Amino acid sequence: MTQAVAGGRSLDDWRAELRAWLGEHVPRALPPLDGHAASAGYRAWERKLADAGYAAVHWPVEHGGRGASERERLVFQEEYERARGPVRINIQGLMLAGPTLMAFGTERQRHRWLPAMLRADEVWCQGFSEPDAGSDLAALRTRAEQSGDDLVVNGQKVWTTGAHYADWIFALVRTDSAGPKHRGITWVMIDLRTPGVTVRPITQLNDRPEFAEIFFEDVRVPLDNVVGGIGNGWRVAMTALGFERGVGRRSYIQYLNRLESLRRAVASAGVRLDPAVELEFGDVLAQVLMYRDYASRVAAEATADPPTATAAYNKLIWSELQVRLFQLGESVLRATGDLRDGASTERAEEWMAEYWYARAARIFAGTNQIQKNIIAERVLGMPR
Ligand SMILES: Cc1cc2nc3c(=O)[nH]c(=O)nc-3n(C[C@H](O)[C@H](O)[C@H](O)COP(=O)(O)OP(=O)(O)OC[C@H]3O[C@@H](n4cnc5c(N)ncnc54)[C@H](O)[C@@H]3O)c2cc1C
């Protein structure tokens, strides 16, 4: 069995252990993650992390984690970014479904799903959004009716990240349409290989499928797959969304790495930046360092169930920082000559792919306008 992180060891020792292991084991570039076949290398990497006790350091030791505090988890994130580890294929499972099962699942449910989640033998995706239910999530209409020991699910989800290589989805479904709309919602685990499930990848302008839409037609799901009880899905989902917006999700190191790569591009091109761009460079660096200190403070205070307003602040900070950083990069890479109409360098192509994705960060995990609403209501006490 793996050891807990704690036990008298310092954060520096933990960092050194991680740096050594990741330095030795992080794989070279894996192929783009655009379907089941391409996911094999990512799954193998997750198994290796799990075997070494690093797949989910924040999970309790009894479930195969290291019982890491928020601070220790942040150190893991920092070292992972520093080592340029691959995209974590089962992030929705490890960050959302797993902790949610620990909070609301039965012993049998934890035993059924957590071990396979940890080793990415089963990869998870998040089925909340629907064509007419995004910010107003409680408007969701995917229906689930009880039939014997099953729920029968009909409806559609959309923007489901990674559904085209996932095996399972944790979905919010409507089990009651009569009362207040927040009340009749249920959280249920659905095997994507069940008859009646169709996953249709959504191809983006860059020809890559990032997410999919999912159709459910008379899909039979055992009632045993309901987590937290019928009609209690809203409460379960709000806890899960706190995990999604929390500080463990982003590390300042990835932003520092980006700034450093821009600095190197400027040095090797031997150009002088426009003073306004230079000023922005300094401002973004200051923002990154502020984010580092903020995240570290929040991590020191954090409990397992992050306060909603803190999670909202955090999401606003990292997503806005990302947009600003990639905008800065666009100006810098134009100045260095990397970014040119029809003749950009590979570095600039990669940068611009992330530049576009950064804009999506204002939308996923709850849009930034919604985060501002939360802060206005919960922190400033403004009326709804
Ligand atoms: C890259 C990416 C990945 C995603 N992955 C997933 C996933 O894996 N699973 C999943 O379930 N969903 C996922 N989503 C969907 C995401 O959660 C929704 O797009 C988001 O919640 C917004 O919903 P919507 O698109 O329906 O926009 P809408 O809710 O229609 O919002 C449209 C605009 O109106 C604004 N708005 C709406 N209501 C208010 C209000 N009350 N006050 C102020 N402004 C308001 C919004 O901020 C937004 O600017 C993903 C989205 C993206 C971009």
CSV table of C-alpha atoms and ligand atoms in Angstrom, one decimal, residues 92 125-137 157-162 204 210-211 244 357 359-370 373, ligand 1:
chain,number,residue,atom,x,y,z
A,92,GLN,CA,-13.1,14.4,-14.9
A,125,CYS,CA,-16.8,12.4,-18.8
A,126,GLN,CA,-19.2,15.0,-17.4
A,127,GLY,CA,-22.8,15.1,-18.6
A,128,PHE,CA,-24.3,18.3,-17.3
A,129,SER,CA,-24.9,20.7,-20.3
A,130,GLU,CA,-27.7,20.3,-22.7
A,131,PRO,CA,-28.7,22.3,-25.8
A,132,ASP,CA,-31.1,24.4,-23.6
A,133,ALA,CA,-29.4,24.1,-20.3
A,134,GLY,CA,-26.0,25.6,-19.7
A,135,SER,CA,-25.7,28.5,-17.3
A,136,ASP,CA,-29.3,27.6,-16.3
A,137,LEU,CA,-28.3,24.1,-15.6
A,157,LYS,CA,-26.2,16.1,-23.6
A,158,VAL,CA,-23.8,18.4,-25.4
A,159,TRP,CA,-20.2,19.8,-25.1
A,160,THR,CA,-19.2,16.7,-23.3
A,161,THR,CA,-15.4,16.9,-23.1
A,162,GLY,CA,-13.7,13.7,-24.0
A,204,GLN,CA,-14.2,22.1,-34.3
A,210,GLU,CA,-12.5,18.1,-28.3
A,211,PHE,CA,-16.0,17.2,-27.1
A,244,GLU,CA,-13.9,21.8,-10.7
A,357,TYR,CA,-8.6,27.4,-26.3
A,359,ARG,CA,-11.1,31.8,-24.7
A,360,ALA,CA,-13.1,28.7,-23.9
A,361,ALA,CA,-11.8,28.9,-20.3
A,362,ARG,CA,-14.2,31.9,-19.8
A,363,ILE,CA,-17.0,29.5,-20.6
A,364,PHE,CA,-16.4,26.0,-19.2
A,365,ALA,CA,-16.7,25.2,-15.5
A,366,GLY,CA,-19.5,27.8,-15.4
A,367,THR,CA,-19.1,31.0,-17.4
A,368,ASN,CA,-17.3,34.0,-15.8
A,369,GLN,CA,-20.5,36.0,-15.8
A,370,ILE,CA,-22.0,33.3,-13.6
A,373,ASN,CA,-23.2,36.6,-10.1
B,1,LIG,C1,-14.2,23.9,-23.9
B,1,LIG,C2,-15.5,23.5,-23.2
B,1,LIG,C3,-15.7,22.3,-22.6
B,1,LIG,C4,-16.9,22.0,-22.0
B,1,LIG,N1,-17.0,20.7,-21.4
B,1,LIG,C5,-18.2,20.4,-20.8
B,1,LIG,C6,-18.3,19.1,-20.3
B,1,LIG,O1,-17.4,18.2,-20.3
B,1,LIG,N2,-19.5,18.7,-19.7
B,1,LIG,C7,-20.6,19.6,-19.7
B,1,LIG,O2,-21.6,19.2,-19.2
B,1,LIG,N3,-20.5,20.9,-20.2
B,1,LIG,C8,-19.3,21.2,-20.8
B,1,LIG,N4,-19.1,22.5,-21.4
B,1,LIG,C9,-20.3,23.4,-21.5
B,1,LIG,C10,-20.3,24.5,-20.5
B,1,LIG,O3,-20.5,24.1,-19.2
B,1,LIG,C11,-21.4,25.5,-21.0
B,1,LIG,O4,-21.0,26.0,-22.3
B,1,LIG,C12,-21.5,26.7,-20.0
B,1,LIG,O5,-22.1,26.3,-18.8
B,1,LIG,C13,-22.4,27.8,-20.6
B,1,LIG,O6,-23.6,27.3,-21.1
B,1,LIG,P1,-24.1,27.6,-22.6
B,1,LIG,O7,-23.0,27.3,-23.5
B,1,LIG,O8,-25.4,27.0,-22.7
B,1,LIG,O9,-24.3,29.2,-22.6
B,1,LIG,P2,-25.5,30.0,-22.0
B,1,LIG,O10,-25.8,29.6,-20.6
B,1,LIG,O11,-26.6,30.1,-23.0
B,1,LIG,O12,-24.9,31.5,-21.9
B,1,LIG,C14,-24.7,32.4,-23.0
B,1,LIG,C15,-24.1,33.7,-22.5
B,1,LIG,O13,-25.1,34.3,-21.6
B,1,LIG,C16,-24.5,34.5,-20.3
B,1,LIG,N5,-25.4,34.3,-19.2
B,1,LIG,C17,-26.3,33.3,-19.1
B,1,LIG,N6,-27.0,33.4,-18.0
B,1,LIG,C18,-26.6,34.5,-17.3
B,1,LIG,C19,-26.9,35.1,-16.1
B,1,LIG,N7,-27.9,34.6,-15.3
B,1,LIG,N8,-26.3,36.3,-15.8
B,1,LIG,C20,-25.3,36.8,-16.6
B,1,LIG,N9,-24.9,36.2,-17.8
B,1,LIG,C21,-25.6,35.1,-18.1
B,1,LIG,C22,-23.3,33.5,-20.2
B,1,LIG,O14,-22.3,34.0,-19.3
B,1,LIG,C23,-22.9,33.5,-21.6
B,1,LIG,O15,-22.0,34.6,-21.9
B,1,LIG,C24,-18.0,22.9,-22.0
B,1,LIG,C25,-17.8,24.1,-22.6
B,1,LIG,C26,-16.6,24.4,-23.2
B,1,LIG,C27,-16.5,25.8,-23.9
